[in-house]
mmCIF file of C-alpha atoms in Angstrom:
data_model
loop_
_atom_site.group_PDB
_atom_site.id
_atom_site.type_symbol
_atom_site.label_atom_id
_atom_site.label_comp_id
_atom_site.label_asym_id
_atom_site.label_seq_id
_atom_site.Cartn_x
_atom_site.Cartn_y
_atom_site.Cartn_z
ATOM 1 C CA MET A 149 4.615 12.134 -23.964
ATOM 2 C CA ARG A 150 4.811 12.854 -20.610
ATOM 3 C CA GLU A 151 9.524 11.660 -20.156
ATOM 4 C CA ILE A 152 9.998 10.690 -17.041
ATOM 5 C CA ASP A 153 13.833 10.618 -15.743
ATOM 6 C CA VAL A 154 13.760 6.914 -13.141
ATOM 7 C CA ASN A 155 17.196 8.377 -11.391
ATOM 8 C CA ALA A 156 15.084 11.629 -9.684
ATOM 9 C CA VAL A 157 12.252 9.348 -8.951
ATOM 10 C CA ARG A 158 14.425 6.702 -7.585
ATOM 11 C CA ASN A 159 17.888 7.657 -6.070
ATOM 12 C CA PRO A 160 15.889 10.695 -3.491
ATOM 13 C CA GLN A 161 14.310 7.286 -1.977
ATOM 14 C CA ILE A 162 16.969 4.907 -2.162
ATOM 15 C CA LEU A 163 19.199 7.609 -0.048
ATOM 16 C CA LEU A 164 15.827 7.929 2.759
ATOM 17 C CA HIS A 165 15.474 4.327 3.175
ATOM 18 C CA GLY A 166 18.661 2.948 2.599
ATOM 19 C CA LEU A 167 17.774 0.777 0.094
ATOM 20 C CA SER A 168 20.023 -1.568 -0.890
ATOM 21 C CA GLY A 169 20.406 -4.091 -3.767
ATOM 22 C CA ALA A 170 17.610 -1.551 -5.908
ATOM 23 C CA ASP A 171 20.736 -1.780 -8.408
ATOM 24 C CA ARG A 172 20.090 -5.523 -9.085
ATOM 25 C CA VAL A 173 18.543 -7.156 -11.947
ATOM 26 C CA TYR A 174 15.355 -8.845 -10.735
ATOM 27 C CA THR A 175 12.048 -10.587 -13.177
ATOM 28 C CA PHE A 176 9.151 -8.329 -11.465
ATOM 29 C CA TYR A 177 4.776 -10.389 -11.760
ATOM 30 C CA TYR A 178 2.169 -7.935 -11.314
ATOM 31 C CA ASP A 179 -0.693 -8.762 -10.189
ATOM 32 C CA GLU A 180 -3.228 -6.088 -7.852
ATOM 33 C CA THR A 181 -5.899 -6.430 -5.950
ATOM 34 C CA ASN A 182 -8.924 -3.586 -3.869
ATOM 35 C CA ASN A 183 -8.500 -1.216 -7.097
ATOM 36 C CA ILE A 184 -10.990 0.996 -6.935
ATOM 37 C CA ARG A 185 -9.567 3.599 -9.562
ATOM 38 C CA ARG A 186 -9.896 6.703 -7.869
ATOM 39 C CA LEU A 187 -11.431 7.615 -4.028
ATOM 40 C CA HIS A 188 -13.400 11.203 -4.362
ATOM 41 C CA VAL A 189 -15.202 12.836 -2.299
ATOM 42 C CA THR A 190 -19.157 14.695 -2.336
ATOM 43 C CA ALA A 191 -21.902 15.320 -0.353
ATOM 44 C CA ASN A 192 -23.032 11.571 -0.285
ATOM 45 C CA GLY A 193 -19.721 10.903 1.593
ATOM 46 C CA PHE A 194 -16.713 9.029 -0.290
ATOM 47 C CA ASN A 195 -17.340 7.695 -3.110
ATOM 48 C CA VAL A 196 -15.966 4.069 -1.465
ATOM 49 C CA ARG A 197 -17.528 4.341 2.093
ATOM 50 C CA GLU A 198 -13.894 1.819 3.219
ATOM 51 C CA PRO A 199 -11.874 1.187 0.580
ATOM 52 C CA MET A 200 -9.655 -2.756 1.027
ATOM 53 C CA CYS A 201 -6.652 -2.312 0.899
ATOM 54 C CA PHE A 202 -4.984 -1.716 -3.010
ATOM 55 C CA VAL A 203 -2.171 -3.306 -3.319
ATOM 56 C CA LEU A 204 0.373 -3.858 -6.472
ATOM 57 C CA GLY A 205 2.648 -6.815 -6.840
ATOM 58 C CA GLY A 206 2.588 -10.532 -6.753
ATOM 59 C CA VAL A 207 6.376 -12.104 -7.536
ATOM 60 C CA ALA A 208 9.805 -12.200 -8.231
ATOM 61 C CA HIS A 209 13.219 -13.715 -8.460
ATOM 62 C CA ARG A 210 16.920 -12.511 -9.754
ATOM 63 C CA GLY A 211 18.578 -12.123 -13.349
ATOM 64 C CA ALA A 212 16.320 -12.605 -16.206
ATOM 65 C CA PRO A 213 12.976 -14.294 -16.409
ATOM 66 C CA ARG A 214 12.775 -18.217 -16.218
ATOM 67 C CA PRO A 215 10.482 -21.166 -16.223
ATOM 68 C CA LEU A 216 8.373 -21.327 -13.655
ATOM 69 C CA ASP A 217 7.301 -25.040 -12.371
ATOM 70 C CA MET A 218 3.139 -24.803 -13.071
ATOM 71 C CA ALA A 219 3.152 -28.154 -13.249
ATOM 72 C CA ALA A 220 3.829 -29.000 -9.602
ATOM 73 C CA LEU A 221 1.637 -26.276 -8.735
ATOM 74 C CA LYS A 222 -1.367 -26.983 -10.202
ATOM 75 C CA SER A 223 -0.550 -30.714 -8.842
ATOM 76 C CA ALA A 224 -0.200 -29.654 -5.290
ATOM 77 C CA VAL A 225 -3.098 -27.748 -4.951
ATOM 78 C CA ARG A 226 -5.239 -30.515 -7.156
ATOM 79 C CA LEU A 227 -6.113 -27.301 -9.737
ATOM 80 C CA GLN A 228 -9.121 -28.960 -11.999
ATOM 81 C CA PRO A 229 -8.134 -29.959 -15.571
ATOM 82 C CA ASN A 230 -10.323 -27.213 -16.794
ATOM 83 C CA ALA A 231 -9.011 -24.144 -15.536
ATOM 84 C CA THR A 232 -6.995 -21.944 -17.955
ATOM 85 C CA GLU A 233 -5.556 -20.640 -14.859
ATOM 86 C CA LEU A 234 -4.472 -20.274 -11.594
ATOM 87 C CA LYS A 235 -6.628 -17.390 -9.566
ATOM 88 C CA LEU A 236 -6.473 -17.072 -5.776
ATOM 89 C CA ALA A 237 -10.833 -18.232 -6.049
ATOM 90 C CA HIS A 238 -8.379 -21.853 -6.331
ATOM 91 C CA LEU A 239 -7.239 -22.446 -3.325
ATOM 92 C CA GLY A 240 -10.111 -20.808 -1.581
ATOM 93 C CA LYS A 241 -12.253 -18.556 -0.391
ATOM 94 C CA GLY A 242 -13.884 -16.133 2.283
ATOM 95 C CA ASP A 243 -11.569 -13.556 4.346
ATOM 96 C CA LEU A 244 -7.946 -13.824 5.802
ATOM 97 C CA PHE A 245 -8.643 -16.837 7.981
ATOM 98 C CA SER A 246 -10.823 -18.529 5.581
ATOM 99 C CA LEU A 247 -8.216 -18.729 3.728
ATOM 100 C CA LEU A 248 -5.633 -18.678 6.641
ATOM 101 C CA LYS A 249 -7.545 -22.234 7.051
ATOM 102 C CA SER A 250 -6.672 -24.041 3.201
ATOM 103 C CA TRP A 251 -3.933 -26.892 2.435
ATOM 104 C CA LYS A 252 -4.474 -25.201 -0.565
ATOM 105 C CA VAL A 253 -2.871 -21.997 -0.002
ATOM 106 C CA GLU A 254 -0.798 -24.015 2.425
ATOM 107 C CA ALA A 255 0.386 -26.269 -0.481
ATOM 108 C CA TYR A 256 0.907 -23.157 -2.226
ATOM 109 C CA LEU A 257 3.634 -20.561 -0.216
ATOM 110 C CA ASP A 258 5.083 -24.233 0.075
ATOM 111 C CA TRP A 259 5.203 -24.191 -3.819
ATOM 112 C CA LEU A 260 6.423 -20.085 -3.639
ATOM 113 C CA GLN A 261 9.561 -21.824 -1.017
ATOM 114 C CA ALA A 262 10.063 -24.465 -3.466
ATOM 115 C CA GLN A 263 10.624 -21.842 -6.885
ATOM 116 C CA ASP A 264 12.784 -19.680 -4.804
ATOM 117 C CA LEU A 265 10.658 -16.494 -5.239
ATOM 118 C CA LEU A 266 10.817 -13.356 -3.748
ATOM 119 C CA VAL A 267 7.717 -11.579 -2.614
ATOM 120 C CA HIS A 268 7.106 -7.776 -3.549
ATOM 121 C CA TYR A 269 4.406 -5.582 -3.046
ATOM 122 C CA SER A 270 3.430 -1.451 -3.632
ATOM 123 C CA ALA A 271 1.140 -1.760 -0.269
ATOM 124 C CA VAL A 272 -1.793 1.113 -0.106
ATOM 125 C CA ASP A 273 -3.955 2.499 2.608
ATOM 126 C CA PRO A 274 -6.143 5.116 0.376
ATOM 127 C CA LEU A 275 -7.931 6.297 3.995
ATOM 128 C CA TYR A 276 -4.941 7.116 5.334
ATOM 129 C CA TRP A 277 -3.095 9.006 1.795
ATOM 130 C CA ALA A 278 -5.914 10.630 1.603
ATOM 131 C CA THR A 279 -4.976 12.160 4.765
ATOM 132 C CA VAL A 280 -1.414 12.776 5.255
ATOM 133 C CA ASP A 281 -0.794 16.521 3.346
ATOM 134 C CA ILE A 282 -2.656 18.057 6.513
ATOM 135 C CA VAL A 283 0.008 16.948 8.585
ATOM 136 C CA ASP A 284 3.545 17.555 5.732
ATOM 137 C CA SER A 285 1.699 21.096 4.966
ATOM 138 C CA ILE A 286 2.534 21.462 8.530
ATOM 139 C CA ILE A 287 5.578 19.967 9.157
ATOM 140 C CA THR A 288 7.127 21.820 6.089
ATOM 141 C CA HIS A 289 7.254 25.088 7.106
ATOM 142 C CA ASP A 290 10.548 25.955 8.963
ATOM 143 C CA ARG A 291 9.579 26.853 12.714
ATOM 144 C CA LEU A 292 8.532 23.370 12.872
ATOM 145 C CA ALA A 293 11.259 21.139 10.522
ATOM 146 C CA SER A 294 11.987 19.668 14.238
ATOM 147 C CA MET A 295 8.409 17.889 13.871
ATOM 148 C CA GLN A 296 9.724 16.420 10.229
ATOM 149 C CA ALA A 297 11.795 13.685 12.919
ATOM 150 C CA PHE A 298 7.225 12.257 13.484
ATOM 151 C CA HIS A 299 5.986 12.162 10.672
ATOM 152 C CA ARG A 300 4.480 9.140 11.340
ATOM 153 C CA GLU A 301 3.349 9.267 14.153
ATOM 154 C CA LEU A 302 2.150 12.901 13.639
ATOM 155 C CA LYS A 303 -0.461 10.956 11.206
ATOM 156 C CA ALA A 304 -1.144 7.915 12.161
ATOM 157 C CA ASP A 305 -2.616 9.459 15.458
ATOM 158 C CA LEU A 306 -4.984 12.051 13.036
ATOM 159 C CA PHE A 307 -5.680 8.392 11.070
ATOM 160 C CA THR A 308 -7.006 7.153 13.818
ATOM 161 C CA ILE A 309 -8.319 10.511 15.232
ATOM 162 C CA LEU A 310 -11.018 10.909 11.565
ATOM 163 C CA LEU A 311 -11.069 6.752 11.112
ATOM 164 C CA ALA A 312 -13.090 7.320 13.926
ATOM 165 C CA ASP A 313 -15.878 8.411 12.425
ATOM 166 C CA ILE A 314 -15.812 8.257 8.173
ATOM 167 C CA GLU A 315 -18.769 9.653 7.757
ATOM 168 C CA ASP A 316 -17.846 12.016 9.888
ATOM 169 C CA ALA A 317 -14.287 12.332 8.527
ATOM 170 C CA ALA A 318 -16.283 12.328 4.638
ATOM 171 C CA HIS A 319 -18.360 15.581 6.030
ATOM 172 C CA LEU A 320 -15.629 17.628 6.357
ATOM 173 C CA PHE A 321 -13.647 17.366 3.766
ATOM 174 C CA HIS A 322 -16.400 17.650 1.934
ATOM 175 C CA ARG A 323 -17.713 21.000 3.123
ATOM 176 C CA PHE A 324 -13.888 22.180 3.232
ATOM 177 C CA ARG A 325 -13.509 20.882 -0.849
ATOM 178 C CA TYR A 326 -11.035 19.631 0.584
ATOM 179 C CA PRO A 327 -7.520 18.416 0.139
ATOM 180 C CA ASP A 328 -8.275 21.844 -2.055
ATOM 181 C CA VAL A 329 -8.995 23.799 1.180
ATOM 182 C CA GLY A 330 -7.176 27.154 0.285
ATOM 183 C CA GLU A 331 -6.168 29.463 2.298
ATOM 184 C CA ALA A 332 -9.712 31.606 3.637
ATOM 185 C CA ASN A 333 -11.397 28.159 4.697
ATOM 186 C CA ARG A 334 -7.592 27.047 6.435
ATOM 187 C CA PRO A 335 -8.589 28.946 10.709
ATOM 188 C CA ALA A 336 -12.009 26.662 9.417
ATOM 189 C CA PHE A 337 -10.597 23.467 8.461
ATOM 190 C CA ILE A 338 -7.852 23.340 11.633
ATOM 191 C CA GLY A 339 -10.684 24.455 14.101
ATOM 192 C CA GLU A 340 -12.668 21.356 13.652
ATOM 193 C CA LEU A 341 -9.678 19.155 12.898
ATOM 194 C CA LEU A 342 -8.588 21.234 16.778
ATOM 195 C CA GLN A 343 -12.451 19.964 17.919
ATOM 196 C CA ARG A 344 -12.437 16.129 17.010
ATOM 197 C CA LEU A 345 -9.122 15.820 18.567
ATOM 198 C CA GLU A 346 -10.736 16.895 21.729
ATOM 199 C CA GLN A 347 -13.627 14.751 21.613
ATOM 200 C CA ARG A 348 -11.838 11.839 20.787
ATOM 201 C CA GLU A 349 -8.788 11.778 23.380
ATOM 202 C CA ALA A 350 -9.283 8.590 24.677
ATOM 203 C CA LEU A 351 -8.022 7.217 21.770
ATOM 204 C CA ILE A 352 -5.013 8.600 21.116
ATOM 205 C CA ASP A 353 -2.138 8.504 24.313
ATOM 206 C CA ARG A 354 -1.239 11.617 26.062
ATOM 207 C CA PHE A 355 1.935 12.634 24.948
ATOM 208 C CA GLY A 356 0.508 12.217 21.250
ATOM 209 C CA PHE A 357 -2.703 14.461 21.815
ATOM 210 C CA ASN A 358 -0.633 16.829 22.939
ATOM 211 C CA VAL A 359 2.419 17.147 20.196
ATOM 212 C CA LEU A 360 -0.310 17.055 17.643
ATOM 213 C CA LYS A 361 -2.488 19.480 19.188
ATOM 214 C CA GLY A 362 -0.113 22.265 19.478
ATOM 215 C CA VAL A 363 0.812 21.458 15.841
ATOM 216 C CA LEU A 364 -3.009 21.849 14.370
ATOM 217 C CA GLN A 365 -2.948 25.133 16.639
ATOM 218 C CA ALA A 366 0.901 25.674 14.334
ATOM 219 C CA GLY A 367 -1.587 24.690 11.463
ATOM 220 C CA ALA A 368 -3.672 27.590 12.029
ATOM 221 C CA MET A 369 -1.624 29.728 11.030
ATOM 222 C CA ASP A 370 0.351 28.501 8.347
ATOM 223 C CA PRO A 371 -0.244 28.666 5.069
ATOM 224 C CA LEU A 372 -1.192 24.402 4.301
ATOM 225 C CA ILE A 373 0.572 24.616 0.711
ATOM 226 C CA TYR A 374 -0.115 20.973 -0.222
ATOM 227 C CA LEU A 375 -3.665 21.568 0.500
ATOM 228 C CA GLN A 376 -4.517 23.958 -2.141
ATOM 229 C CA ASP A 377 -4.877 24.716 -6.086
ATOM 230 C CA GLU A 378 -5.792 21.240 -5.719
ATOM 231 C CA VAL A 379 -8.602 18.799 -7.267
ATOM 232 C CA ALA A 380 -11.714 19.481 -4.681
ATOM 233 C CA GLY A 381 -12.831 16.448 -4.073
ATOM 234 C CA THR A 382 -10.284 14.378 -5.065
ATOM 235 C CA LEU A 383 -8.132 12.788 -2.346
ATOM 236 C CA LEU A 384 -6.483 9.627 -5.031
ATOM 237 C CA GLY A 385 -7.023 10.464 -9.215
ATOM 238 C CA SER A 386 -5.353 7.802 -9.716
ATOM 239 C CA PHE A 387 -2.518 4.269 -8.934
ATOM 240 C CA ALA A 388 -1.000 4.392 -11.561
ATOM 241 C CA ASP A 389 1.610 6.602 -10.430
ATOM 242 C CA PHE A 390 2.218 3.410 -8.342
ATOM 243 C CA THR A 391 3.527 1.607 -10.945
ATOM 244 C CA ILE A 392 5.017 4.129 -12.088
ATOM 245 C CA HIS A 393 7.191 3.926 -8.651
ATOM 246 C CA ARG A 394 8.186 0.202 -8.974
ATOM 247 C CA ILE A 395 9.385 0.634 -12.994
ATOM 248 C CA CYS A 396 11.475 3.487 -11.598
ATOM 249 C CA LEU A 397 13.008 2.424 -8.395
ATOM 250 C CA PHE A 398 14.452 -1.046 -9.755
ATOM 251 C CA LYS A 399 15.620 0.409 -12.825
ATOM 252 C CA ASN A 400 17.329 -3.260 -14.085
ATOM 253 C CA ALA A 401 15.060 -5.077 -13.567
ATOM 254 C CA GLN A 402 12.557 -6.560 -16.033
ATOM 255 C CA HIS A 403 8.998 -5.848 -15.037
ATOM 256 C CA ARG A 404 5.817 -8.415 -16.240
ATOM 257 C CA LEU A 405 2.512 -7.098 -15.153
ATOM 258 C CA ASP A 406 -1.189 -8.289 -16.260
ATOM 259 C CA VAL A 407 -3.239 -6.689 -18.619
ATOM 260 C CA GLU A 408 -5.079 -3.890 -17.426
ATOM 261 C CA PRO A 409 -6.699 -0.668 -19.663
ATOM 262 C CA VAL A 410 -5.747 1.807 -17.496
ATOM 263 C CA ILE A 411 -2.338 1.662 -16.084
ATOM 264 C CA GLN A 412 -1.330 0.659 -19.992
ATOM 265 C CA ALA A 413 -2.831 3.965 -20.480
ATOM 266 C CA ARG A 414 -1.058 6.087 -18.657
ATOM 267 C CA LEU A 415 2.129 4.239 -19.374
ATOM 268 C CA ALA A 416 2.319 4.026 -23.174
ATOM 269 C CA ALA A 417 1.783 8.018 -22.249
ATOM 270 C CA CYS A 418 5.440 8.295 -20.198
ATOM 271 C CA THR A 419 9.337 7.671 -21.591
ATOM 272 C CA PHE A 420 11.785 6.023 -18.909
ATOM 273 C CA LEU A 421 14.554 8.572 -19.578
ATOM 274 C CA ASP A 422 17.992 6.799 -17.628
ATOM 275 C CA ASP A 423 20.522 9.039 -18.019
ATOM 276 C CA GLY A 424 18.909 10.142 -21.033
ATOM 277 C CA ARG A 425 18.732 6.603 -22.733
ATOM 278 C CA GLU A 426 15.552 5.143 -22.907
ATOM 279 C CA LEU A 427 14.352 2.520 -20.687
ATOM 280 C CA ASN A 428 12.301 0.281 -22.430
ATOM 281 C CA THR A 429 11.677 -2.556 -19.203
ATOM 282 C CA PHE A 430 8.675 -3.507 -18.726
ATOM 283 C CA ARG A 431 5.141 -4.775 -20.902
ATOM 284 C CA PHE A 432 1.873 -6.310 -20.754
ATOM 285 C CA VAL A 433 1.664 -9.749 -20.401
ATOM 286 C CA ASP A 434 -2.421 -12.330 -20.415
ATOM 287 C CA SER A 435 -2.084 -14.188 -18.138
ATOM 288 C CA ARG A 436 -3.359 -17.505 -19.239
ATOM 289 C CA ALA A 437 -0.259 -17.865 -21.043
ATOM 290 C CA GLU A 438 2.396 -15.959 -17.836
ATOM 291 C CA ALA A 439 2.921 -18.081 -15.217
ATOM 292 C CA GLY A 440 4.280 -15.131 -12.375
ATOM 293 C CA VAL A 441 1.424 -12.848 -13.855
ATOM 294 C CA GLN A 442 -1.042 -16.343 -12.883
ATOM 295 C CA ALA A 443 1.376 -16.845 -9.358
ATOM 296 C CA SER A 444 0.735 -13.568 -8.186
ATOM 297 C CA ASP A 445 -2.595 -13.523 -8.338
ATOM 298 C CA ALA A 446 -2.851 -15.138 -5.521
ATOM 299 C CA LEU A 447 0.165 -13.906 -3.656
ATOM 300 C CA VAL A 448 -1.726 -10.647 -3.731
ATOM 301 C CA GLY A 449 -5.812 -11.198 -3.645
ATOM 302 C CA LEU A 450 -4.008 -12.806 0.329
ATOM 303 C CA LEU A 451 -2.024 -10.082 1.246
ATOM 304 C CA GLY A 452 -4.598 -7.403 0.200
ATOM 305 C CA LYS A 453 -7.095 -9.774 2.835
ATOM 306 C CA LEU A 454 -4.489 -9.360 5.166
ATOM 307 C CA PHE A 455 -3.149 -5.872 4.917
ATOM 308 C CA SER A 456 -7.050 -4.889 4.927
ATOM 309 C CA TYR A 457 -7.738 -6.938 8.327
ATOM 310 C CA VAL A 458 -4.156 -5.706 9.738
ATOM 311 C CA VAL A 459 -5.742 -1.195 8.563
ATOM 312 C CA ARG A 460 -8.598 -1.549 10.469
ATOM 313 C CA THR A 461 -8.393 -3.984 12.757
ATOM 314 C CA GLY A 462 -7.701 -2.551 16.726
ATOM 315 C CA PRO A 463 -4.231 -3.886 17.865
ATOM 316 C CA ALA A 464 -6.508 -5.529 21.527
ATOM 317 C CA GLN A 465 -8.648 -7.577 18.687
ATOM 318 C CA LEU A 466 -5.442 -8.199 16.681
ATOM 319 C CA VAL A 467 -4.227 -9.424 19.950
ATOM 320 C CA ALA A 468 -7.084 -12.098 19.957
ATOM 321 C CA ASP A 469 -7.351 -12.926 16.506
ATOM 322 C CA ARG A 470 -3.809 -13.968 16.794
ATOM 323 C CA ARG A 471 -4.270 -16.338 20.133
ATOM 324 C CA ARG A 472 -7.490 -17.898 18.165
ATOM 325 C CA LEU A 473 -5.763 -19.549 15.289
ATOM 326 C CA ILE A 474 -5.562 -22.934 14.582
ATOM 327 C CA PRO A 475 -2.955 -24.817 14.141
ATOM 328 C CA GLY A 476 -2.937 -24.974 11.226
ATOM 329 C CA GLN A 477 -4.217 -21.703 10.386
ATOM 330 C CA ALA A 478 -0.457 -20.128 12.696
ATOM 331 C CA ARG A 479 1.171 -22.647 10.922
ATOM 332 C CA THR A 480 0.294 -21.328 7.332
ATOM 333 C CA LEU A 481 0.617 -17.594 8.532
ATOM 334 C CA ALA A 482 4.229 -18.523 9.958
ATOM 335 C CA LYS A 483 5.421 -19.426 6.285
ATOM 336 C CA LEU A 484 4.405 -16.341 4.762
ATOM 337 C CA ASN A 485 6.452 -14.433 6.812
ATOM 338 C CA ALA A 486 9.273 -16.228 6.527
ATOM 339 C CA LEU A 487 8.823 -15.626 2.204
ATOM 340 C CA LEU A 488 8.360 -11.439 4.175
ATOM 341 C CA ASP A 489 11.172 -11.874 5.535
ATOM 342 C CA ARG A 490 13.506 -13.648 2.952
ATOM 343 C CA SER A 491 12.383 -11.446 1.177
ATOM 344 C CA ALA A 492 13.246 -8.312 3.226
ATOM 345 C CA GLU A 493 16.303 -9.727 3.630
ATOM 346 C CA GLU A 494 17.064 -9.754 0.105
ATOM 347 C CA THR A 495 16.834 -6.152 0.001
ATOM 348 C CA PRO A 496 14.117 -4.221 1.632
ATOM 349 C CA ALA A 497 13.013 -2.337 -1.183
ATOM 350 C CA LEU A 498 10.823 -5.185 -2.053
ATOM 351 C CA LEU A 499 8.015 -4.369 0.572
ATOM 352 C CA HIS A 500 7.038 -0.893 -0.010
ATOM 353 C CA GLN A 501 3.506 0.201 2.891
ATOM 354 C CA VAL A 502 1.726 3.108 2.744
ATOM 355 C CA ALA A 503 -0.199 2.734 5.652
ATOM 356 C CA SER A 504 -0.984 3.655 9.142
ATOM 357 C CA ILE A 505 2.792 3.418 11.698
ATOM 358 C CA SER A 506 0.510 2.374 14.222
ATOM 359 C CA ALA A 507 -0.919 -0.893 11.497
ATOM 360 C CA LEU A 508 2.049 -1.690 9.996
ATOM 361 C CA ARG A 509 3.561 -1.851 14.067
ATOM 362 C CA ALA A 510 0.348 -3.851 14.512
ATOM 363 C CA GLY A 511 0.693 -6.543 11.566
ATOM 364 C CA GLN A 512 3.911 -7.262 11.941
ATOM 365 C CA ALA A 513 4.071 -8.286 15.442
ATOM 366 C CA PHE A 514 0.683 -10.124 14.688
ATOM 367 C CA LEU A 515 2.398 -11.654 12.016
ATOM 368 C CA GLU A 516 5.410 -13.063 13.773
ATOM 369 C CA ALA A 517 3.110 -14.037 16.923
ATOM 370 C CA THR A 518 4.530 -16.714 18.269
#
């Protein structure tokens, strides 16, 4: 049995990011989308060539569990009487822009607002997550401590360089047994990263190029501490830790999770402790019997489409696509953004996203553009 001290997990994050409100009593309902189970690389490339953003999240509200008016929602979206539960597919199908065009999605967002529900999520770009240890392994050394203030920009620029050719990145990682690069392979691995940086210099600004080049050159001289003694080829072993993190961060909340056997097995092997006292704040529920989980399915699916589109689309294309929205699409996007803003105002701890800072900024501009 794995014992998890929830305060050891949550307190550093609260202090580092200034997260207020994490001690409040909430009820969280969860679903997930784009769970590829694990990300690994072989001689044939990534097991999923271009994984979309994983999203764990859904709706939440202050206080203990309370009834949600699902009858009103089903009526608003004209759900078929024989449907046993609400799914995103009942509201719309297709890509993000098709969903934004659906009047049912707009009606669903209106219902969330009327029910005084909050949005919560932990969203992860798996490819970005797989690359961050390169920069962290270099700047963790004392002589480069000053670079830690710019870690997000360094990671974003390196990710831009690698993302320019996903197949090439996969072959590079496979040849060097990434993330188990090790001491012997370190100089050659850094050398190949520098080579790609030089070849793709035009993809990032000149200042970022020079800083990243200097950091990578320094990386050739010191151990890459997060890229040794790892499992070769396994870039992301499981998404279960993101669920664990939410349970720890909101230790006073109740967590209602959709049935997911892999996550259930992982959590069954964990004991959560709060100052030595065992916590039992989560349980898995049948979505057909839990309105909050049904409501979360549609929300998480929509967010998965949004985040995946943003992280794989260049800034210029994001601007062009935003300008082409028809009035109904723009109105629905504005309603989604209003829900996100209200949730962030409640506490920024509700919204957690692991992605390139460049993508995060571009995505925020896409949501807020008028």
